[in-house]
Coordinates of C-alpha atoms in Angstrom, one line a residue:
M214 CA -169.7 -73.2 51.2
L215 CA -167.0 -71.5 49.1
V216 CA -169.6 -70.4 46.8
N217 CA -173.1 -69.7 48.5
T218 CA -176.4 -69.7 46.8
T219 CA -179.9 -69.1 48.4
A220 CA -183.0 -70.8 46.6
R221 CA -186.0 -68.3 46.0
I222 CA -189.7 -69.5 46.8
G223 CA -192.5 -68.0 45.7
V224 CA -194.9 -68.1 48.2
F225 CA -198.7 -66.9 48.3
S226 CA -202.1 -68.4 49.3
I227 CA -205.5 -68.1 47.9
A228 CA -209.2 -68.0 49.2
L229 CA -212.3 -67.1 47.1
G230 CA -213.0 -63.3 47.1
A231 CA -216.8 -63.7 47.2
Y232 CA -216.6 -65.1 50.8
L233 CA -214.7 -62.4 52.2
P234 CA -217.8 -59.6 51.9
Q235 CA -220.2 -62.4 53.1
F236 CA -218.3 -63.2 56.1
P237 CA -215.9 -60.5 57.5
S238 CA -214.4 -62.3 60.1
L239 CA -212.6 -64.7 57.6
V240 CA -209.9 -61.6 56.4
P241 CA -208.3 -61.5 59.9
E242 CA -208.6 -65.2 60.2
F243 CA -206.9 -65.8 56.9
E244 CA -204.3 -63.1 57.8
V245 CA -203.1 -65.1 60.7
Q246 CA -203.4 -68.4 58.9
Y247 CA -200.8 -67.3 56.0
D248 CA -198.5 -65.7 58.6
E249 CA -198.3 -69.1 60.5
F250 CA -197.8 -70.6 57.1
K251 CA -194.9 -68.6 56.3
K252 CA -193.4 -69.9 59.5
M253 CA -192.9 -73.4 57.7
I254 CA -190.8 -72.1 55.2
P255 CA -187.0 -72.6 56.5
D256 CA -185.0 -69.9 57.1
S257 CA -182.5 -71.3 54.6
V258 CA -184.0 -70.0 51.4
E259 CA -185.3 -66.4 50.4
I260 CA -189.3 -66.1 50.6
V261 CA -190.8 -64.0 47.5
D262 CA -194.1 -63.3 49.1
G263 CA -196.8 -63.2 46.7
G264 CA -199.8 -62.2 49.6
I265 CA -203.0 -63.6 49.9
V266 CA -204.8 -63.9 46.6
T267 CA -208.8 -63.4 46.1
T268 CA -208.8 -61.9 42.8
K269 CA -207.3 -62.4 39.1
E270 CA -205.3 -59.2 39.7
L271 CA -204.0 -60.2 43.0
A272 CA -202.7 -63.2 41.3
Q273 CA -201.3 -61.5 38.5
A274 CA -199.4 -59.1 40.4
A275 CA -198.1 -62.2 42.6
G276 CA -196.9 -63.9 39.3
D277 CA -195.0 -60.4 38.3
K278 CA -193.2 -60.5 41.6
F279 CA -192.4 -64.4 41.1
R280 CA -190.8 -63.9 37.4
A281 CA -188.8 -60.8 38.4
A282 CA -187.5 -62.8 41.1
D283 CA -187.0 -65.8 39.0
V284 CA -188.2 -68.2 41.6
D285 CA -187.0 -71.9 41.8
L286 CA -190.4 -73.2 43.1
V287 CA -193.7 -72.0 44.1
I288 CA -195.6 -73.0 47.3
L289 CA -199.4 -72.3 47.5
Q290 CA -201.4 -72.7 50.5
L291 CA -204.8 -73.1 49.6
L292 CA -206.7 -71.2 52.9
T293 CA -210.4 -72.5 52.0
Y294 CA -212.0 -73.1 48.5
A295 CA -211.0 -71.0 45.9
T296 CA -211.3 -71.1 41.9
S297 CA -208.4 -71.8 39.7
Y298 CA -208.3 -68.0 38.4
N299 CA -206.9 -67.2 42.0
M300 CA -203.9 -69.3 40.8
L301 CA -203.2 -69.7 37.3
P302 CA -202.3 -66.0 36.7
A303 CA -199.8 -66.4 39.2
V304 CA -197.9 -69.3 37.6
R305 CA -198.6 -69.4 34.1
D306 CA -195.5 -67.9 33.1
L307 CA -193.1 -69.7 35.3
D308 CA -191.4 -73.3 34.3
V309 CA -191.0 -74.3 37.7
P310 CA -193.3 -76.9 39.9
V311 CA -196.3 -75.6 41.9
V312 CA -196.7 -77.3 45.4
L313 CA -200.0 -77.3 46.8
V314 CA -200.1 -77.3 50.6
N315 CA -203.8 -78.2 51.8
I316 CA -203.8 -77.7 55.5
Q317 CA -206.7 -77.6 57.7
K318 CA -206.4 -75.4 60.5
K319 CA -208.5 -78.2 62.9
K320 CA -208.2 -81.2 63.5
A321 CA -211.6 -82.3 63.7
P322 CA -215.1 -80.6 63.6
D323 CA -217.2 -79.6 66.3
Y324 CA -220.3 -80.9 64.3
E325 CA -223.0 -79.2 66.6
N326 CA -221.4 -75.6 67.0
T327 CA -219.7 -75.1 63.4
D328 CA -221.3 -72.2 61.2
T329 CA -220.3 -71.4 57.4
A330 CA -217.8 -69.0 58.7
T331 CA -216.2 -71.5 60.9
W332 CA -216.5 -74.2 58.1
L333 CA -214.8 -72.0 55.6
G334 CA -211.9 -70.6 57.9
G335 CA -211.0 -73.5 59.7
L336 CA -212.6 -76.9 58.6
Y337 CA -212.4 -76.5 54.4
A338 CA -209.9 -78.9 53.0
C339 CA -209.6 -80.7 50.2
G340 CA -212.4 -79.6 47.3
A341 CA -210.2 -76.8 45.5
V342 CA -206.9 -79.4 45.4
G343 CA -208.2 -81.4 42.4
E344 CA -209.5 -78.0 40.5
M345 CA -206.1 -76.7 40.8
V346 CA -204.5 -80.0 39.8
A347 CA -206.5 -80.1 36.7
D348 CA -205.9 -76.7 35.5
L349 CA -202.1 -77.0 36.2
E350 CA -202.2 -80.1 34.1
R351 CA -204.3 -78.5 31.5
A352 CA -201.4 -75.6 31.4
G353 CA -198.6 -78.3 31.5
K354 CA -197.1 -77.1 34.8
R355 CA -195.7 -79.4 36.9
H356 CA -197.2 -79.9 40.5
A357 CA -197.3 -81.6 44.0
V358 CA -199.8 -82.2 47.0
I359 CA -199.5 -81.9 50.7
T360 CA -202.1 -82.3 52.9
G361 CA -202.0 -81.6 56.7
V362 CA -203.6 -79.9 59.6
A363 CA -202.3 -77.0 61.5
E364 CA -203.7 -77.7 65.1
G365 CA -201.2 -79.6 67.2
G366 CA -198.8 -78.6 64.5
D367 CA -197.8 -81.1 61.3
S368 CA -194.3 -82.6 61.3
Q369 CA -195.1 -84.3 58.5
V370 CA -196.1 -81.3 56.6
K371 CA -193.1 -79.0 57.8
A372 CA -190.5 -82.1 56.5
E373 CA -192.0 -82.0 53.0
I374 CA -192.2 -78.3 52.9
E375 CA -188.2 -78.3 53.9
S376 CA -187.4 -81.1 51.6
W377 CA -188.9 -79.2 48.5
C378 CA -186.8 -76.3 49.4
R379 CA -183.6 -78.4 49.3
A380 CA -184.5 -79.6 46.3
A381 CA -184.8 -76.0 45.2
Q382 CA -181.6 -75.0 46.2
V383 CA -180.2 -77.6 43.5
R384 CA -181.8 -75.3 40.8
R385 CA -180.5 -72.0 42.4
R386 CA -177.0 -73.6 42.8
F387 CA -176.8 -74.9 39.1
R388 CA -178.6 -71.5 37.7
D389 CA -176.4 -69.1 39.7
T390 CA -172.7 -71.1 39.7
N391 CA -170.4 -72.3 37.1
L392 CA -168.9 -75.4 36.4
A393 CA -165.1 -75.5 35.4
Q394 CA -163.7 -78.0 32.9
I395 CA -160.1 -78.8 33.0
G396 CA -158.7 -80.7 30.2
R397 CA -161.0 -83.2 28.8
P398 CA -162.7 -86.6 29.9
Y399 CA -160.7 -89.8 30.4
P400 CA -160.1 -90.7 26.5
G401 CA -162.6 -93.4 25.2
M402 CA -164.9 -93.0 28.3
M403 CA -167.5 -92.2 25.8
D404 CA -170.1 -92.5 28.5
L405 CA -168.8 -89.2 30.1
Y406 CA -168.8 -87.2 27.2
I407 CA -171.1 -84.2 27.0
D408 CA -172.6 -81.4 24.9
E409 CA -172.1 -78.3 27.5
T410 CA -174.1 -76.4 25.4
N411 CA -177.2 -79.1 25.9
L412 CA -176.3 -79.1 29.6
Y413 CA -176.7 -75.3 29.8
H414 CA -180.1 -75.6 28.1
R415 CA -181.3 -78.3 30.1
M416 CA -179.9 -77.9 33.4
F417 CA -179.1 -74.2 34.0
L418 CA -175.3 -74.9 34.0
Y419 CA -172.8 -73.0 32.3
T420 CA -169.1 -74.7 31.8
K421 CA -166.1 -72.4 31.9
Q422 CA -163.0 -74.1 29.9
F423 CA -159.6 -74.1 31.6
D424 CA -156.2 -75.3 30.6
W425 CA -153.9 -77.2 32.6
E426 CA -151.0 -74.7 32.1
M427 CA -153.1 -72.4 34.1
M428 CA -153.5 -74.4 36.8
W429 CA -149.8 -75.5 37.1
A430 CA -149.2 -71.5 37.9
I431 CA -152.4 -70.9 40.1
A432 CA -150.5 -70.9 43.1
D433 CA -147.6 -68.6 42.0
H434 CA -149.0 -65.5 43.7
I435 CA -149.8 -67.3 47.0
T436 CA -147.2 -66.1 49.5
D437 CA -148.7 -65.1 52.8
E438 CA -147.1 -67.8 55.0
A439 CA -149.6 -67.3 57.7
V440 CA -152.3 -68.5 55.4
I441 CA -150.2 -71.1 54.0
R442 CA -149.9 -72.6 57.5
E443 CA -153.0 -72.1 58.4
K444 CA -154.5 -74.2 55.3
A445 CA -151.4 -76.9 56.0
Q446 CA -153.0 -77.4 59.6
E447 CA -156.4 -77.7 58.2
I448 CA -155.1 -80.5 55.7
L449 CA -153.8 -82.0 58.6
D450 CA -156.5 -81.8 60.5
T451 CA -158.3 -83.6 57.7
F452 CA -156.5 -86.4 56.9
D453 CA -154.1 -89.2 58.4
I454 CA -151.0 -89.1 56.5
E455 CA -149.5 -92.6 56.0
G456 CA -146.0 -92.2 57.7
G457 CA -146.5 -89.1 59.5
G458 CA -147.2 -85.8 58.4
T459 CA -145.8 -81.9 59.3
I460 CA -146.5 -78.7 58.0
E461 CA -143.7 -78.9 55.9
T462 CA -145.1 -82.0 54.4
V463 CA -148.2 -80.6 53.1
W464 CA -146.8 -76.7 52.6
E465 CA -147.0 -77.0 48.5
M466 CA -150.3 -78.6 49.1
A467 CA -151.5 -75.9 51.1
K468 CA -150.3 -73.1 48.4
Y469 CA -152.6 -74.8 46.1
V470 CA -155.5 -75.4 48.3
V471 CA -155.6 -71.5 49.0
A472 CA -155.1 -70.8 45.3
F473 CA -157.8 -72.8 44.6
E474 CA -160.2 -71.5 46.9
Q475 CA -159.8 -68.2 45.7
W476 CA -160.2 -69.3 42.0
V477 CA -163.4 -71.0 42.8
K478 CA -164.8 -67.8 44.6
D479 CA -163.5 -65.2 41.7
E480 CA -165.1 -67.6 39.0
Q481 CA -168.0 -68.7 41.0
I482 CA -167.6 -72.3 40.6
A483 CA -169.4 -75.0 42.6
F484 CA -168.5 -78.1 40.1
I485 CA -165.1 -79.0 38.7
A486 CA -164.3 -81.8 36.2
S487 CA -160.8 -82.5 35.6
H488 CA -158.4 -85.1 33.9
Y489 CA -155.0 -84.5 33.0
N490 CA -153.2 -86.9 30.6
G491 CA -149.6 -85.5 30.1
F492 CA -146.3 -86.1 31.1
A493 CA -146.4 -85.2 34.6
Q494 CA -143.3 -83.5 34.8
G495 CA -142.0 -80.2 36.4
K496 CA -144.9 -78.1 37.6
A497 CA -147.0 -80.6 36.3
G498 CA -145.9 -83.2 38.4
V499 CA -145.8 -81.4 41.5
L500 CA -149.8 -80.3 41.0
D501 CA -150.8 -83.8 39.9
S502 CA -149.6 -85.5 42.7
M503 CA -151.1 -83.4 45.2
L504 CA -154.3 -82.6 43.0
I505 CA -156.5 -85.6 44.9
P506 CA -156.4 -83.9 48.5
A507 CA -156.5 -80.7 47.2
F508 CA -159.6 -81.1 45.4
S509 CA -161.0 -83.4 48.8
M510 CA -160.6 -80.1 50.5
L511 CA -162.5 -78.1 48.2
I512 CA -165.5 -81.0 48.2
K513 CA -165.3 -80.7 52.1
Q514 CA -166.3 -77.2 51.4
G515 CA -169.1 -77.7 48.9
V516 CA -167.4 -77.8 45.7
A517 CA -168.3 -80.9 43.9
C518 CA -164.5 -82.2 42.0
A519 CA -165.2 -85.0 39.9
V520 CA -162.1 -87.1 38.4
E521 CA -161.7 -88.4 34.8
G522 CA -163.5 -85.3 33.6
D523 CA -166.8 -86.3 34.4
I524 CA -169.3 -83.6 34.1
K525 CA -172.5 -85.5 35.0
V526 CA -171.0 -86.9 38.0
A527 CA -170.0 -83.7 39.2
M528 CA -173.6 -82.4 39.1
A529 CA -175.0 -86.1 41.1
M530 CA -172.4 -85.0 43.7
S531 CA -173.5 -81.5 43.8
I532 CA -176.8 -82.4 44.1
L533 CA -176.2 -84.8 46.8
K534 CA -174.0 -82.6 49.0
T535 CA -176.9 -79.7 48.8
I536 CA -179.8 -81.9 49.9
S537 CA -177.8 -84.1 52.4
G538 CA -174.7 -82.9 53.3
T539 CA -172.4 -85.5 51.5
G540 CA -171.7 -86.2 48.1
Q541 CA -169.0 -88.9 47.2
L542 CA -167.9 -90.3 43.7
S543 CA -168.4 -94.1 43.2
E544 CA -168.3 -96.9 40.8
M545 CA -169.1 -100.6 40.8
Y546 CA -166.0 -102.4 41.8
S547 CA -166.6 -106.0 42.9
I548 CA -169.5 -108.4 43.7
D549 CA -169.3 -110.4 47.2
F550 CA -171.3 -113.2 45.9
N551 CA -170.8 -115.1 49.1
E552 CA -172.1 -112.2 51.3
D553 CA -174.4 -111.0 48.3
I554 CA -173.1 -107.3 48.9
C555 CA -171.8 -105.0 46.3
I556 CA -168.4 -103.3 46.7
I557 CA -168.8 -99.8 45.3
G558 CA -166.1 -96.9 45.5
H559 CA -163.4 -94.9 43.6
S560 CA -159.8 -93.6 43.8
G561 CA -159.3 -89.9 43.8
S562 CA -161.0 -86.8 45.6
G563 CA -163.4 -87.6 48.0
D564 CA -165.5 -86.2 50.6
A565 CA -164.5 -86.2 54.3
D566 CA -168.1 -85.6 55.5
I567 CA -169.1 -89.0 54.2
S568 CA -165.9 -90.4 56.3
E569 CA -166.8 -92.0 59.6
Q570 CA -163.2 -91.9 60.9
K571 CA -160.7 -89.7 59.7
P572 CA -159.6 -90.2 56.2
T573 CA -156.0 -91.3 55.3
M574 CA -153.7 -89.9 52.7
K575 CA -150.6 -91.9 51.4
I576 CA -147.9 -91.7 48.4
V577 CA -148.3 -94.2 45.4
P578 CA -145.8 -94.4 42.6
V579 CA -148.5 -94.9 40.0
F580 CA -152.3 -93.5 39.6
H581 CA -154.1 -96.8 38.0
G582 CA -155.1 -96.0 34.4
K583 CA -153.6 -92.7 34.8
T584 CA -150.4 -90.4 34.3
G585 CA -148.1 -90.1 37.5
G586 CA -148.3 -90.7 41.0
G587 CA -148.5 -89.1 44.5
Y588 CA -151.4 -88.5 46.9
L589 CA -154.3 -90.7 47.3
T590 CA -156.9 -90.5 49.6
Q591 CA -159.2 -93.0 51.3
F592 CA -162.3 -92.3 53.0
Y593 CA -164.7 -94.9 55.4
P594 CA -168.2 -94.1 54.4
Y595 CA -170.8 -94.5 57.5
L596 CA -172.3 -97.4 57.9
G597 CA -176.2 -97.8 57.7
P598 CA -178.2 -96.0 54.9
V599 CA -176.5 -94.7 51.6
T600 CA -178.4 -93.4 48.9
Y601 CA -176.8 -93.4 45.1
L602 CA -177.6 -91.0 42.1
G603 CA -176.4 -91.5 38.5
I604 CA -176.9 -89.2 35.8
T605 CA -177.1 -90.2 32.2
Q606 CA -179.0 -89.0 28.8
D607 CA -180.5 -90.3 26.2
K608 CA -180.1 -90.6 22.6
D609 CA -181.8 -87.1 22.3
G610 CA -179.5 -85.5 24.7
H611 CA -182.2 -85.5 27.4
F612 CA -180.8 -86.1 31.1
K613 CA -182.2 -89.1 33.3
F614 CA -181.5 -89.4 36.8
V615 CA -180.7 -93.1 38.1
V616 CA -181.3 -93.6 42.0
A617 CA -180.8 -96.3 44.5
E618 CA -181.0 -96.9 48.0
G619 CA -179.0 -99.5 50.1
I620 CA -177.5 -100.2 53.4
N621 CA -173.6 -100.0 54.0
E622 CA -172.4 -102.9 56.4
P623 CA -169.4 -103.9 58.2
G624 CA -166.8 -105.9 56.7
P625 CA -163.2 -106.3 54.9
I626 CA -162.8 -103.7 52.3
F627 CA -159.9 -103.0 50.1
N628 CA -156.9 -101.0 51.4
F629 CA -155.0 -99.8 48.4
G630 CA -156.1 -96.5 48.9
D631 CA -159.5 -96.2 47.2
T632 CA -162.9 -95.5 49.2
N633 CA -164.9 -98.4 48.9
M634 CA -168.2 -99.4 50.7
R635 CA -169.9 -102.6 51.1
T636 CA -173.4 -101.9 50.1
R637 CA -176.5 -104.6 50.5
F638 CA -179.6 -103.7 48.2
S639 CA -182.9 -105.1 49.3
C640 CA -182.9 -106.8 45.6
G641 CA -179.6 -108.9 46.2
A642 CA -176.3 -107.7 44.6
R643 CA -176.8 -109.5 41.2
E644 CA -180.0 -108.1 40.7
F645 CA -178.9 -104.7 41.3
C646 CA -176.1 -105.0 39.2
N647 CA -178.5 -105.9 36.5
R648 CA -181.0 -103.3 37.1
W649 CA -178.8 -100.4 37.7
S650 CA -176.9 -101.1 34.4
E651 CA -179.8 -101.6 32.2
A652 CA -180.9 -98.2 33.5
G653 CA -178.1 -97.0 31.2
P654 CA -175.8 -94.9 33.8
T655 CA -172.4 -93.8 33.2
H656 CA -169.9 -96.1 35.1
H657 CA -169.9 -93.1 37.8
M658 CA -172.3 -92.6 40.4
A659 CA -172.5 -90.3 43.5
A660 CA -173.1 -91.4 47.0
A661 CA -174.5 -89.8 50.5
T662 CA -175.2 -90.9 53.6
G663 CA -178.9 -91.5 54.4
R664 CA -182.2 -92.2 52.5
H665 CA -182.6 -89.2 49.7
I666 CA -184.5 -90.4 47.1
D667 CA -187.9 -88.6 48.0
T668 CA -186.0 -85.4 47.6
I669 CA -184.1 -86.5 44.1
V670 CA -187.6 -87.2 43.1
K671 CA -188.6 -83.3 43.9
V672 CA -185.4 -82.2 42.3
A673 CA -186.1 -84.4 39.2
K674 CA -189.6 -82.7 39.0
I675 CA -187.7 -79.3 39.2
F676 CA -185.4 -80.0 36.3
N677 CA -188.5 -81.6 34.5
V678 CA -186.3 -84.9 34.1
P679 CA -187.2 -88.8 34.3
V680 CA -186.0 -90.7 37.5
D681 CA -185.4 -94.6 37.1
I682 CA -185.7 -95.7 41.1
I683 CA -183.9 -98.9 41.4
T684 CA -184.4 -100.1 44.6
R685 CA -185.5 -98.7 47.8

């Protein structure tokens, strides 16, 4: 990604201190188990290690480390029975979920040859989990439980931990980067309007405002022909240009892509929401004509670029790109009632990573409903499972996620330059349209290849926002 962020995960384990002098063999046993547990945390995140906690004082020390690091999530290993005072001081002052990982060392007891130390060290599970959740509830903390077994490996536990870490990466990305708003939302699309201060308070995301006059001049200082040529070749490698394309054809576009990439790095931008409603003449017309493929090159590198000034769909695109590797702006286009499928897509910038074949670029005389004309890009999303995510708000400014999973099917699509998909939903096209619309999303949503509702639910828990699941 052009702007990289790394989630910080607070990790610790707990055991009852009273057991340790009674059964000295538990100390080395728990140290080995904790070391093995930490290996289940993916290398893509930074571990903030709170250690093995057996007293209130050690829990407080772990909590100090977690707060100082501003962790995005806490993952707690329950080694054996422990009282909740081993846990609560470590998480009391944090506003992130606590994932309780309840891993039993052995698959089953050797009943005849199990003494107390063996039971406490390798076979105790479940007993403390309810206690922890009860006290997390009373403390108003968000939580989740994962149960599994260490013996033989447990792919389900590992997958759940990895999913939580991907979800935590969303929080870090929102927290450490900025959103660039260029211009303003499309006039009259009031579902897109947003209070940027409320956005910062509720979703940690800070908005930087930019004027189009700055964007028109952003490439004036880009003169290194070798760099421009390399970027032009990258554009040609990414898109099939209608009528053929050459380095010279995309030279000006490549200059702007180079400039935008540097601007994104300098300003720590991971989200862009833009809309231009001027006269598209002179330098304004040059940039406006090539903005769609230029921003598509940024999306390819992890910067969510939303048309029509839609900040909320930029967030949805970034969430999906972060957790799945793809994030395409979409909206409901049509229903094919004969086939019982929804046609879903959008004009404008898109994500090359969602395209099964090389995306195309062509020139049109007019952008429908917008100023000017120029390059349109069309992407060809993979067939098979697809996830849609919309982000909306209620009357009090609280955010909500709206999600659905479906299947992209083969068949005819529109060919006027817009990306579109033929999606079948388990509830049927008519009912999907009813349910999705009744959830009150904006008219835009993001799309990603694969099934990702389970991870999106984790993201929502981290941000403490509700989720409407429309269909799976």
